[in-house]
Amino acid sequence: MASVPERLVEAATRLFAAKGYDRVAVQEVVDLAGVTKGAMYHYFGSKDDLLLEIYGSLLRMQTERLERFAQGGAPVAERLHAAALDVVVTSVENFDQARVYFNAADHLPEAKQREVRAERRRYHERFRSLVEEGQATGVFRADVPADLVTHYFFGSVHHLGQWYSAEGALSAKQIGRHYADLLLSSLRTA
């Protein structure tokens, strides 16, 4: 059985995705999770903290996976492809978590929004370092700044929420592979 914090995050994710963050009361979350408000407040100080954990847990998992790809022994093109595929697949497989955060982030106090943006920026910087490594070694074209490549790629990843549907024709892995292939083909040297 899942732990109390896991049950709370799962319940909050389901409710926030279905109804919207601002339309869900704490009582609904604890009822669905099968815990008391006291138990919730033992682990999370507020509904805002639940929202932070919904996205934070996804971002931490993706960051750990990116670090493994980045530190691997494969050629840089393979590591970048694996990282690009992975961020798409994990975003699609955890779609409600990502969508809930992006749809509700503006409900958080500015300090908490800055905290999440800083974590996401660290992720993007690590991803960018793979692009820079490929550019420095001549594997990738260097005429486009690595920052621009990273912003362009993640702009398309963050846009998944506008069009992705679980009932669509492509699986998460197929979408991820297409995204990763497009990224790598745009970086190839002439």
Coordinates of N, CA, C and O in Angstrom, one line a residue:
M1 N 0.8 -1.2 0.0 CA 0.0 0.0 0.0 C 0.9 1.3 0.0 O 1.9 1.3 0.6
A2 N 0.4 2.3 -0.7 CA 1.2 3.5 -0.8 C 1.2 4.2 0.5 O 0.3 4.1 1.3
S3 N 2.3 5.0 0.7 CA 2.4 5.8 1.9 C 1.4 6.9 2.0 O 0.8 7.2 0.9
V4 N 1.2 7.5 3.1 CA 0.2 8.6 3.2 C 0.6 9.8 2.3 O -0.3 10.3 1.5
P5 N 1.8 10.2 2.2 CA 2.2 11.3 1.3 C 1.9 10.9 -0.1 O 1.4 11.7 -0.9
E6 N 2.2 9.7 -0.5 CA 2.0 9.2 -1.9 C 0.5 9.2 -2.2 O 0.1 9.6 -3.3
R7 N -0.3 8.8 -1.2 CA -1.8 8.7 -1.5 C -2.3 10.2 -1.6 O -3.2 10.4 -2.4
L8 N -1.8 11.1 -0.8 CA -2.2 12.5 -0.9 C -1.9 13.1 -2.2 O -2.7 13.8 -2.8
V9 N -0.7 12.9 -2.7 CA -0.2 13.4 -4.0 C -1.0 12.8 -5.1 O -1.5 13.5 -6.0
E10 N -1.3 11.5 -5.0 CA -2.1 10.9 -6.1 C -3.5 11.4 -6.1 O -4.0 11.7 -7.2
A11 N -4.1 11.5 -4.9 CA -5.5 12.1 -4.8 C -5.5 13.5 -5.3 O -6.4 13.9 -6.1
A12 N -4.6 14.3 -4.9 CA -4.6 15.7 -5.3 C -4.4 15.8 -6.8 O -5.0 16.6 -7.5
T13 N -3.5 15.0 -7.4 CA -3.2 15.0 -8.8 C -4.5 14.7 -9.6 O -4.9 15.4 -10.5
R14 N -5.2 13.7 -9.2 CA -6.4 13.3 -9.8 C -7.5 14.4 -9.8 O -8.1 14.7 -10.8
L15 N -7.7 14.9 -8.6 CA -8.7 15.9 -8.4 C -8.3 17.2 -9.1 O -9.2 17.8 -9.8
F16 N -7.1 17.7 -9.0 CA -6.7 18.9 -9.6 C -6.8 18.8 -11.1 O -7.2 19.7 -11.8
A17 N -6.4 17.6 -11.7 CA -6.5 17.4 -13.1 C -8.0 17.4 -13.6 O -8.3 17.9 -14.7
A18 N -8.8 16.8 -12.8 CA -10.2 16.7 -13.2 C -11.0 18.0 -13.0 O -11.9 18.4 -13.9
K19 N -10.8 18.7 -11.9 CA -11.6 19.8 -11.6 C -10.9 21.2 -11.6 O -11.6 22.2 -11.6
G20 N -9.6 21.2 -11.6 CA -8.8 22.4 -11.5 C -8.4 22.7 -10.1 O -9.2 22.4 -9.1
Y21 N -7.2 23.2 -9.9 CA -6.7 23.4 -8.6 C -7.6 24.3 -7.7 O -7.8 23.9 -6.5
D22 N -8.0 25.3 -8.2 CA -8.8 26.3 -7.4 C -10.2 25.8 -7.1 O -10.9 26.4 -6.3
R23 N -10.7 24.7 -7.7 CA -12.0 24.2 -7.4 C -12.0 23.0 -6.5 O -13.0 22.3 -6.3
V24 N -10.8 22.7 -6.0 CA -10.7 21.5 -5.1 C -10.4 21.9 -3.7 O -9.5 22.7 -3.4
A25 N -11.2 21.4 -2.7 CA -11.0 21.7 -1.3 C -10.1 20.6 -0.7 O -10.1 19.5 -1.2
V26 N -9.4 21.0 0.3 CA -8.5 20.1 1.0 C -9.3 18.9 1.5 O -8.8 17.7 1.4
Q27 N -10.5 19.1 1.9 CA -11.4 18.0 2.4 C -11.6 16.9 1.3 O -11.5 15.7 1.6
E28 N -11.7 17.4 0.1 CA -11.9 16.4 -1.0 C -10.6 15.6 -1.2 O -10.7 14.4 -1.5
V29 N -9.5 16.2 -1.1 CA -8.2 15.5 -1.2 C -8.1 14.4 -0.2 O -7.8 13.3 -0.4
V30 N -8.3 14.8 1.1 CA -8.1 13.9 2.2 C -9.1 12.8 2.1 O -8.8 11.6 2.4
D31 N -10.3 13.1 1.7 CA -11.4 12.0 1.6 C -11.0 11.0 0.5 O -11.0 9.8 0.8
L32 N -10.5 11.5 -0.6 CA -10.1 10.5 -1.7 C -8.9 9.7 -1.3 O -8.7 8.5 -1.6
A33 N -8.0 10.4 -0.5 CA -6.7 9.7 -0.1 C -7.0 8.7 1.1 O -6.2 7.9 1.4
G34 N -8.2 8.9 1.7 CA -8.5 8.1 2.9 C -7.7 8.4 4.1 O -7.4 7.5 4.9
V35 N -7.4 9.7 4.3 CA -6.7 10.1 5.5 C -7.4 11.3 6.1 O -8.4 11.8 5.6
T36 N -6.9 11.7 7.2 CA -7.5 12.9 7.9 C -6.8 14.2 7.5 O -5.7 14.1 7.0
K37 N -7.4 15.3 7.8 CA -6.7 16.6 7.5 C -5.5 16.7 8.3 O -4.4 17.2 7.9
G38 N -5.5 16.2 9.6 CA -4.3 16.2 10.4 C -3.2 15.5 9.8 O -2.0 15.9 9.8
A39 N -3.5 14.3 9.2 CA -2.4 13.6 8.5 C -1.9 14.4 7.3 O -0.6 14.4 7.1
M40 N -2.8 15.0 6.6 CA -2.3 15.8 5.4 C -1.4 16.9 5.9 O -0.3 17.1 5.4
Y41 N -1.8 17.6 7.0 CA -1.0 18.8 7.4 C 0.3 18.3 8.1 O 1.2 19.1 8.3
H42 N 0.3 17.1 8.5 CA 1.6 16.5 9.0 C 2.7 16.5 7.9 O 3.8 16.7 8.2
Y43 N 2.2 16.2 6.7 CA 3.2 16.0 5.6 C 3.2 17.3 4.7 O 4.3 17.6 4.1
F44 N 2.1 18.0 4.6 CA 2.1 19.1 3.7 C 1.4 20.3 4.4 O 0.3 20.2 5.0
G45 N 2.1 21.4 4.4 CA 1.6 22.6 5.2 C 0.4 23.2 4.6 O -0.3 23.9 5.3
S46 N 0.1 23.0 3.3 CA -1.0 23.6 2.6 C -1.3 22.9 1.3 O -0.5 22.0 0.9
K47 N -2.4 23.3 0.7 CA -2.7 22.8 -0.6 C -1.6 23.2 -1.6 O -1.3 22.5 -2.6
D48 N -1.0 24.4 -1.4 CA 0.1 24.9 -2.3 C 1.3 23.9 -2.2 O 1.9 23.6 -3.2
D49 N 1.5 23.4 -1.0 CA 2.6 22.4 -0.9 C 2.3 21.1 -1.6 O 3.3 20.5 -2.1
L50 N 1.1 20.7 -1.6 CA 0.7 19.5 -2.4 C 1.0 19.8 -3.9 O 1.5 18.9 -4.6
L51 N 0.6 21.0 -4.4 CA 0.9 21.3 -5.8 C 2.3 21.3 -6.1 O 2.8 20.8 -7.1
L52 N 3.1 21.9 -5.2 CA 4.6 21.8 -5.4 C 5.1 20.4 -5.5 O 6.0 20.1 -6.3
E53 N 4.6 19.5 -4.6 CA 5.1 18.2 -4.6 C 4.6 17.4 -5.9 O 5.4 16.6 -6.4
I54 N 3.5 17.7 -6.4 CA 3.0 17.0 -7.6 C 4.0 17.3 -8.7 O 4.4 16.3 -9.4
Y55 N 4.4 18.5 -8.9 CA 5.3 18.8 -10.0 C 6.8 18.5 -9.6 O 7.6 17.9 -10.3
G56 N 7.1 18.7 -8.3 CA 8.4 18.5 -7.8 C 8.9 17.1 -7.9 O 10.0 16.8 -8.2
S57 N 8.0 16.2 -7.6 CA 8.3 14.7 -7.7 C 8.6 14.3 -9.1 O 9.6 13.6 -9.4
L58 N 7.9 14.9 -10.1 CA 8.2 14.6 -11.5 C 9.5 15.2 -11.9 O 10.3 14.5 -12.5
L59 N 9.7 16.4 -11.5 CA 11.0 17.1 -11.9 C 12.2 16.4 -11.3 O 13.2 16.3 -11.9
R60 N 12.1 16.0 -10.0 CA 13.2 15.3 -9.4 C 13.5 14.0 -10.1 O 14.7 13.7 -10.3
M61 N 12.5 13.2 -10.4 CA 12.7 12.0 -11.1 C 13.3 12.2 -12.5 O 14.3 11.6 -12.9
Q62 N 12.8 13.2 -13.2 CA 13.4 13.5 -14.5 C 14.9 14.0 -14.4 O 15.7 13.6 -15.2
T63 N 15.2 14.8 -13.3 CA 16.5 15.2 -13.1 C 17.5 14.1 -12.8 O 18.6 14.0 -13.4
E64 N 17.0 13.2 -12.0 CA 17.9 12.0 -11.7 C 18.2 11.2 -12.9 O 19.3 10.7 -13.2
R65 N 17.2 11.0 -13.8 CA 17.3 10.2 -15.0 C 18.2 11.0 -16.0 O 19.1 10.4 -16.6
L66 N 18.1 12.3 -16.1 CA 18.9 13.1 -17.0 C 20.4 13.0 -16.5 O 21.3 12.8 -17.4
E67 N 20.6 13.0 -15.2 CA 22.0 13.0 -14.7 C 22.6 11.6 -15.1 O 23.8 11.6 -15.5
R68 N 21.9 10.5 -15.0 CA 22.4 9.2 -15.4 C 22.7 9.2 -16.9 O 23.8 8.7 -17.3
F69 N 21.9 9.8 -17.7 CA 22.2 9.8 -19.2 C 23.4 10.7 -19.4 O 24.3 10.3 -20.2
A70 N 23.5 11.8 -18.8 CA 24.5 12.8 -19.0 C 25.9 12.2 -18.6 O 26.9 12.4 -19.3
Q71 N 25.9 11.4 -17.5 CA 27.2 10.9 -17.0 C 27.5 9.6 -17.7 O 28.6 9.0 -17.4
G72 N 26.7 9.0 -18.5 CA 26.9 7.7 -19.1 C 28.1 7.7 -20.0 O 28.7 8.8 -20.4
G73 N 28.5 6.6 -20.4 CA 29.7 6.4 -21.3 C 29.5 6.5 -22.8 O 30.4 6.4 -23.6
A74 N 28.2 6.6 -23.2 CA 27.9 6.6 -24.6 C 28.4 7.9 -25.3 O 28.6 8.9 -24.6
P75 N 28.5 7.9 -26.6 CA 28.8 9.1 -27.3 C 27.7 10.2 -27.0 O 26.6 9.8 -26.7
V76 N 28.1 11.4 -27.1 CA 27.2 12.5 -26.7 C 25.9 12.5 -27.4 O 24.9 12.8 -26.9
A77 N 26.0 12.2 -28.7 CA 24.7 12.2 -29.5 C 23.7 11.2 -28.9 O 22.5 11.4 -28.9
E78 N 24.2 10.0 -28.5 CA 23.4 9.0 -28.0 C 22.8 9.4 -26.6 O 21.7 9.2 -26.3
R79 N 23.7 10.1 -25.8 CA 23.2 10.5 -24.5 C 22.2 11.6 -24.6 O 21.2 11.6 -23.9
L80 N 22.4 12.5 -25.5 CA 21.4 13.6 -25.7 C 20.1 13.0 -26.3 O 19.0 13.4 -25.8
H81 N 20.2 12.1 -27.2 CA 19.0 11.5 -27.8 C 18.2 10.8 -26.6 O 17.0 10.9 -26.5
A82 N 18.9 10.0 -25.8 CA 18.2 9.3 -24.7 C 17.6 10.3 -23.7 O 16.5 10.0 -23.3
A83 N 18.3 11.4 -23.4 CA 17.7 12.4 -22.5 C 16.5 13.1 -23.1 O 15.5 13.3 -22.4
A84 N 16.6 13.4 -24.4 CA 15.4 14.0 -25.0 C 14.2 13.1 -25.1 O 13.1 13.5 -24.8
L85 N 14.5 11.9 -25.5 CA 13.4 10.9 -25.5 C 12.8 10.7 -24.1 O 11.6 10.7 -24.0
D86 N 13.6 10.6 -23.1 CA 13.2 10.4 -21.8 C 12.3 11.5 -21.2 O 11.3 11.2 -20.6
V87 N 12.7 12.7 -21.5 CA 11.9 13.8 -20.9 C 10.5 13.9 -21.5 O 9.5 14.2 -20.9
V88 N 10.4 13.5 -22.8 CA 9.1 13.4 -23.4 C 8.3 12.3 -22.9 O 7.1 12.4 -22.5
V89 N 8.9 11.1 -22.8 CA 8.2 9.9 -22.3 C 7.7 10.1 -20.9 O 6.6 9.8 -20.6
T90 N 8.6 10.6 -20.0 CA 8.2 10.8 -18.6 C 7.2 11.9 -18.5 O 6.3 11.8 -17.6
S91 N 7.2 12.9 -19.3 CA 6.2 13.9 -19.3 C 4.8 13.4 -19.7 O 3.8 13.6 -19.1
V92 N 4.8 12.6 -20.8 CA 3.6 12.0 -21.2 C 3.0 11.0 -20.2 O 1.8 10.9 -19.9
E93 N 3.9 10.1 -19.7 CA 3.5 9.1 -18.8 C 3.0 9.7 -17.5 O 2.3 9.0 -16.7
N94 N 3.4 10.9 -17.1 CA 3.0 11.6 -15.9 C 2.3 12.9 -16.3 O 2.5 13.9 -15.7
F95 N 1.5 12.7 -17.3 CA 0.9 13.9 -18.0 C 0.1 14.7 -17.0 O 0.1 16.0 -17.0
D96 N -0.7 14.1 -16.1 CA -1.5 14.9 -15.2 C -0.7 15.7 -14.3 O -1.0 16.8 -14.0
Q97 N 0.4 15.1 -13.8 CA 1.3 15.9 -12.9 C 1.8 17.2 -13.6 O 1.8 18.2 -13.0
A98 N 2.3 17.0 -14.8 CA 2.9 18.2 -15.5 C 1.8 19.2 -15.8 O 1.9 20.4 -15.6
R99 N 0.6 18.7 -16.3 CA -0.5 19.6 -16.7 C -1.0 20.3 -15.5 O -1.3 21.5 -15.6
V100 N -1.2 19.6 -14.4 CA -1.7 20.2 -13.2 C -0.8 21.4 -12.8 O -1.3 22.5 -12.5
Y101 N 0.5 21.2 -12.8 CA 1.4 22.2 -12.4 C 1.3 23.4 -13.3 O 1.1 24.6 -12.9
F102 N 1.4 23.2 -14.6 CA 1.4 24.3 -15.6 C 0.1 25.0 -15.6 O 0.1 26.2 -15.8
N103 N -1.0 24.4 -15.3 CA -2.3 25.0 -15.3 C -2.5 25.8 -14.0 O -3.4 26.6 -13.9
A104 N -1.8 25.4 -12.9 CA -2.1 26.0 -11.6 C -1.0 26.8 -11.0 O -1.1 27.4 -9.9
A105 N 0.2 26.8 -11.6 CA 1.4 27.5 -11.0 C 1.1 28.9 -10.6 O 1.7 29.4 -9.6
D106 N 0.3 29.6 -11.4 CA 0.1 31.0 -11.1 C -0.7 31.2 -9.8 O -0.9 32.3 -9.3
H107 N -1.3 30.1 -9.2 CA -1.9 30.2 -7.9 C -1.0 30.2 -6.7 O -1.3 30.5 -5.6
L108 N 0.3 29.8 -7.0 CA 1.3 29.8 -6.0 C 1.8 31.1 -5.7 O 1.9 32.0 -6.5
P109 N 2.3 31.3 -4.4 CA 3.0 32.6 -4.1 C 4.2 32.7 -5.0 O 4.9 31.7 -5.3
E110 N 4.6 33.9 -5.2 CA 5.8 34.1 -6.1 C 7.0 33.4 -5.7 O 7.8 32.9 -6.5
A111 N 7.3 33.4 -4.4 CA 8.5 32.7 -3.9 C 8.5 31.2 -4.2 O 9.6 30.7 -4.6
K112 N 7.4 30.6 -4.2 CA 7.3 29.2 -4.5 C 7.4 29.0 -6.0 O 8.0 28.0 -6.5
Q113 N 6.9 29.9 -6.8 CA 7.0 29.8 -8.3 C 8.5 30.0 -8.6 O 9.0 29.2 -9.5
R114 N 9.2 30.9 -8.0 CA 10.7 31.1 -8.2 C 11.4 29.8 -7.9 O 12.4 29.4 -8.6
E115 N 11.1 29.1 -6.8 CA 11.7 27.9 -6.4 C 11.6 26.8 -7.5 O 12.6 26.2 -7.8
V116 N 10.4 26.7 -8.0 CA 10.2 25.7 -9.1 C 11.0 26.1 -10.4 O 11.6 25.2 -11.0
R117 N 10.9 27.3 -10.7 CA 11.6 27.8 -11.9 C 13.1 27.6 -11.8 O 13.8 27.2 -12.8
A118 N 13.6 27.8 -10.6 CA 15.1 27.5 -10.4 C 15.4 26.0 -10.6 O 16.5 25.7 -11.2
E119 N 14.6 25.2 -10.1 CA 14.8 23.7 -10.3 C 14.7 23.3 -11.7 O 15.5 22.6 -12.2
R120 N 13.7 23.9 -12.4 CA 13.6 23.6 -13.8 C 14.7 24.2 -14.6 O 15.2 23.5 -15.6
R121 N 15.2 25.3 -14.2 CA 16.4 25.9 -14.9 C 17.6 25.1 -14.8 O 18.4 24.9 -15.7
R122 N 17.8 24.5 -13.6 CA 19.0 23.6 -13.4 C 18.9 22.4 -14.3 O 19.8 21.9 -14.9
Y123 N 17.6 21.8 -14.5 CA 17.4 20.7 -15.4 C 17.8 21.1 -16.8 O 18.6 20.5 -17.5
H124 N 17.3 22.3 -17.3 CA 17.6 22.8 -18.6 C 19.1 23.0 -18.8 O 19.6 22.8 -19.9
E125 N 19.7 23.6 -17.8 CA 21.2 23.8 -17.9 C 21.9 22.5 -18.1 O 22.9 22.5 -18.8
R126 N 21.5 21.5 -17.4 CA 22.2 20.2 -17.5 C 22.0 19.6 -18.9 O 22.9 19.1 -19.5
F127 N 20.8 19.7 -19.4 CA 20.4 19.3 -20.7 C 21.3 20.1 -21.7 O 21.9 19.5 -22.7
R128 N 21.3 21.4 -21.6 CA 22.1 22.3 -22.4 C 23.6 21.9 -22.4 O 24.3 22.0 -23.5
S129 N 24.1 21.4 -21.3 CA 25.5 21.0 -21.2 C 25.8 19.9 -22.2 O 26.9 19.8 -22.7
L130 N 24.8 19.0 -22.5 CA 25.1 18.0 -23.5 C 25.1 18.5 -24.9 O 26.0 18.1 -25.7
V131 N 24.3 19.5 -25.1 CA 24.4 20.2 -26.4 C 25.7 20.9 -26.6 O 26.4 20.8 -27.6
E132 N 26.2 21.6 -25.5 CA 27.5 22.3 -25.6 C 28.6 21.3 -25.7 O 29.6 21.6 -26.5
E133 N 28.5 20.2 -25.1 CA 29.6 19.1 -25.2 C 29.7 18.7 -26.7 O 30.8 18.6 -27.2
G134 N 28.5 18.4 -27.3 CA 28.5 18.0 -28.7 C 29.0 19.1 -29.6 O 29.7 18.8 -30.6
Q135 N 28.7 20.3 -29.3 CA 29.2 21.4 -30.1 C 30.7 21.6 -30.0 O 31.5 21.8 -30.9
A136 N 31.2 21.5 -28.7 CA 32.7 21.7 -28.5 C 33.5 20.6 -29.1 O 34.7 20.8 -29.5
T137 N 32.9 19.4 -29.2 CA 33.7 18.3 -29.8 C 33.4 18.1 -31.3 O 34.0 17.2 -31.9
G138 N 32.7 19.0 -31.9 CA 32.4 19.0 -33.4 C 31.3 17.9 -33.8 O 31.1 17.8 -35.0
V139 N 30.7 17.3 -32.9 CA 29.6 16.3 -33.2 C 28.4 17.1 -33.6 O 27.7 16.6 -34.5
F140 N 28.1 18.2 -33.0 CA 26.9 19.0 -33.3 C 27.4 20.3 -33.9 O 28.4 20.9 -33.6
R141 N 26.5 20.9 -34.8 CA 26.8 22.2 -35.4 C 26.8 23.2 -34.2 O 26.1 23.1 -33.3
A142 N 27.7 24.2 -34.4 CA 27.9 25.2 -33.4 C 27.4 26.6 -33.8 O 27.6 27.5 -33.0
D143 N 26.8 26.7 -34.9 CA 26.3 28.0 -35.3 C 25.0 28.5 -34.7 O 24.6 29.6 -34.8
V144 N 24.4 27.6 -33.9 CA 23.2 27.9 -33.2 C 23.5 27.8 -31.7 O 24.0 26.8 -31.3
P145 N 23.3 28.9 -30.9 CA 23.6 28.9 -29.5 C 22.9 27.7 -28.8 O 21.7 27.5 -29.0
A146 N 23.6 27.1 -27.9 CA 23.1 25.9 -27.2 C 21.8 26.4 -26.4 O 20.9 25.6 -26.2
D147 N 21.8 27.6 -25.9 CA 20.7 28.1 -25.1 C 19.4 28.1 -26.0 O 18.3 27.7 -25.6
L148 N 19.6 28.6 -27.3 CA 18.5 28.6 -28.2 C 18.0 27.2 -28.5 O 16.7 27.0 -28.5
V149 N 18.9 26.3 -28.7 CA 18.5 24.9 -29.0 C 17.7 24.3 -27.8 O 16.6 23.7 -28.0
T150 N 18.1 24.6 -26.6 CA 17.5 24.1 -25.4 C 16.1 24.7 -25.2 O 15.1 24.0 -25.0
H151 N 16.0 26.0 -25.4 CA 14.7 26.7 -25.3 C 13.7 26.2 -26.4 O 12.5 26.0 -26.1
Y152 N 14.2 26.0 -27.5 CA 13.4 25.6 -28.6 C 12.8 24.2 -28.3 O 11.6 23.9 -28.5
F153 N 13.7 23.3 -27.9 CA 13.3 21.9 -27.6 C 12.3 21.9 -26.5 O 11.2 21.3 -26.6
F154 N 12.6 22.6 -25.4 CA 11.7 22.5 -24.2 C 10.4 23.3 -24.5 O 9.4 23.0 -23.9
G155 N 10.4 24.3 -25.3 CA 9.2 24.9 -25.7 C 8.2 23.9 -26.4 O 7.0 23.9 -26.1
S156 N 8.8 23.0 -27.2 CA 7.9 22.0 -27.8 C 7.5 21.0 -26.8 O 6.3 20.5 -26.8
V157 N 8.3 20.6 -25.8 CA 8.0 19.7 -24.8 C 6.9 20.2 -23.9 O 5.9 19.6 -23.7
H158 N 7.0 21.5 -23.5 CA 6.0 22.1 -22.6 C 4.7 22.3 -23.4 O 3.6 22.5 -22.7
H159 N 4.7 22.3 -24.7 CA 3.5 22.5 -25.5 C 2.7 21.2 -25.6 O 1.6 21.2 -26.1
L160 N 3.3 20.1 -25.2 CA 2.6 18.8 -25.3 C 1.2 18.9 -24.7 O 0.2 18.3 -25.2
G161 N 1.0 19.6 -23.6 CA -0.3 19.8 -23.0 C -1.3 20.4 -23.8 O -2.5 20.2 -23.5
Q162 N -1.0 21.1 -24.9 CA -1.9 21.7 -25.8 C -2.5 20.7 -26.8 O -3.6 21.0 -27.3
W163 N -1.8 19.6 -27.1 CA -2.3 18.8 -28.1 C -2.3 17.3 -27.8 O -3.0 16.5 -28.4
Y164 N -1.5 16.8 -26.8 CA -1.4 15.4 -26.6 C -2.7 14.8 -26.0 O -3.4 15.4 -25.2
S165 N -3.0 13.6 -26.5 CA -4.2 12.9 -26.0 C -3.7 11.4 -25.9 O -3.1 10.9 -26.8
A166 N -4.1 10.8 -24.8 CA -3.8 9.4 -24.5 C -4.5 8.5 -25.6 O -4.0 7.4 -25.8
E167 N -5.5 9.0 -26.2 CA -6.2 8.3 -27.2 C -5.6 8.5 -28.6 O -6.1 8.0 -29.6
G168 N -4.6 9.3 -28.7 CA -4.0 9.6 -30.0 C -3.3 8.4 -30.6 O -3.2 7.3 -30.0
A169 N -2.9 8.5 -31.8 CA -2.3 7.4 -32.6 C -0.9 7.0 -32.2 O -0.5 5.9 -32.5
L170 N -0.2 7.9 -31.5 CA 1.2 7.6 -31.1 C 1.4 7.4 -29.7 O 0.7 8.0 -28.8
S171 N 2.2 6.4 -29.3 CA 2.5 6.1 -27.9 C 3.5 7.2 -27.4 O 4.1 7.9 -28.2
A172 N 3.7 7.2 -26.1 CA 4.6 8.1 -25.5 C 6.0 7.9 -26.0 O 6.7 8.9 -26.4
K173 N 6.4 6.6 -26.2 CA 7.8 6.3 -26.7 C 7.9 6.8 -28.2 O 9.0 7.3 -28.6
Q174 N 6.9 6.6 -29.0 CA 6.9 7.1 -30.4 C 7.1 8.6 -30.4 O 7.9 9.1 -31.2
I175 N 6.3 9.3 -29.6 CA 6.4 10.8 -29.6 C 7.7 11.2 -29.2 O 8.4 12.0 -29.8
G176 N 8.2 10.6 -28.1 CA 9.6 10.9 -27.6 C 10.6 10.6 -28.6 O 11.6 11.4 -28.8
R177 N 10.5 9.5 -29.3 CA 11.5 9.2 -30.4 C 11.5 10.3 -31.5 O 12.6 10.7 -31.9
H178 N 10.3 10.7 -31.9 CA 10.2 11.7 -32.9 C 10.8 13.0 -32.5 O 11.6 13.6 -33.2
Y179 N 10.5 13.4 -31.2 CA 11.1 14.6 -30.7 C 12.6 14.6 -30.7 O 13.3 15.5 -31.1
A180 N 13.1 13.4 -30.1 CA 14.6 13.3 -30.0 C 15.2 13.2 -31.4 O 16.3 13.8 -31.6
D181 N 14.6 12.5 -32.3 CA 15.2 12.5 -33.7 C 15.2 13.9 -34.3 O 16.2 14.2 -35.0
L182 N 14.1 14.6 -34.1 CA 14.1 16.0 -34.7 C 15.2 16.9 -34.1 O 15.9 17.6 -34.8
L183 N 15.4 16.7 -32.8 CA 16.4 17.5 -32.1 C 17.8 17.2 -32.7 O 18.6 18.0 -33.1
L184 N 18.1 15.9 -32.7 CA 19.4 15.4 -33.2 C 19.6 15.8 -34.7 O 20.7 16.2 -35.0
S185 N 18.6 15.6 -35.5 CA 18.8 16.0 -36.9 C 19.0 17.5 -37.1 O 19.8 17.9 -38.0
S186 N 18.5 18.3 -36.2 CA 18.7 19.7 -36.3 C 20.1 20.1 -35.9 O 20.6 21.2 -36.2
L187 N 20.8 19.3 -35.1 CA 22.1 19.5 -34.6 C 23.2 19.0 -35.5 O 24.4 19.3 -35.2
R188 N 22.9 18.1 -36.4 CA 23.9 17.4 -37.2 C 24.8 18.5 -38.0 O 24.2 19.4 -38.5
T189 N 26.0 18.2 -38.1 CA 26.9 19.0 -38.9 C 26.7 18.7 -40.3 O 26.3 17.6 -40.7
A190 N 26.9 19.7 -41.2 CA 26.7 19.5 -42.6 C 27.6 18.5 -43.2 O 28.6 18.1 -42.8

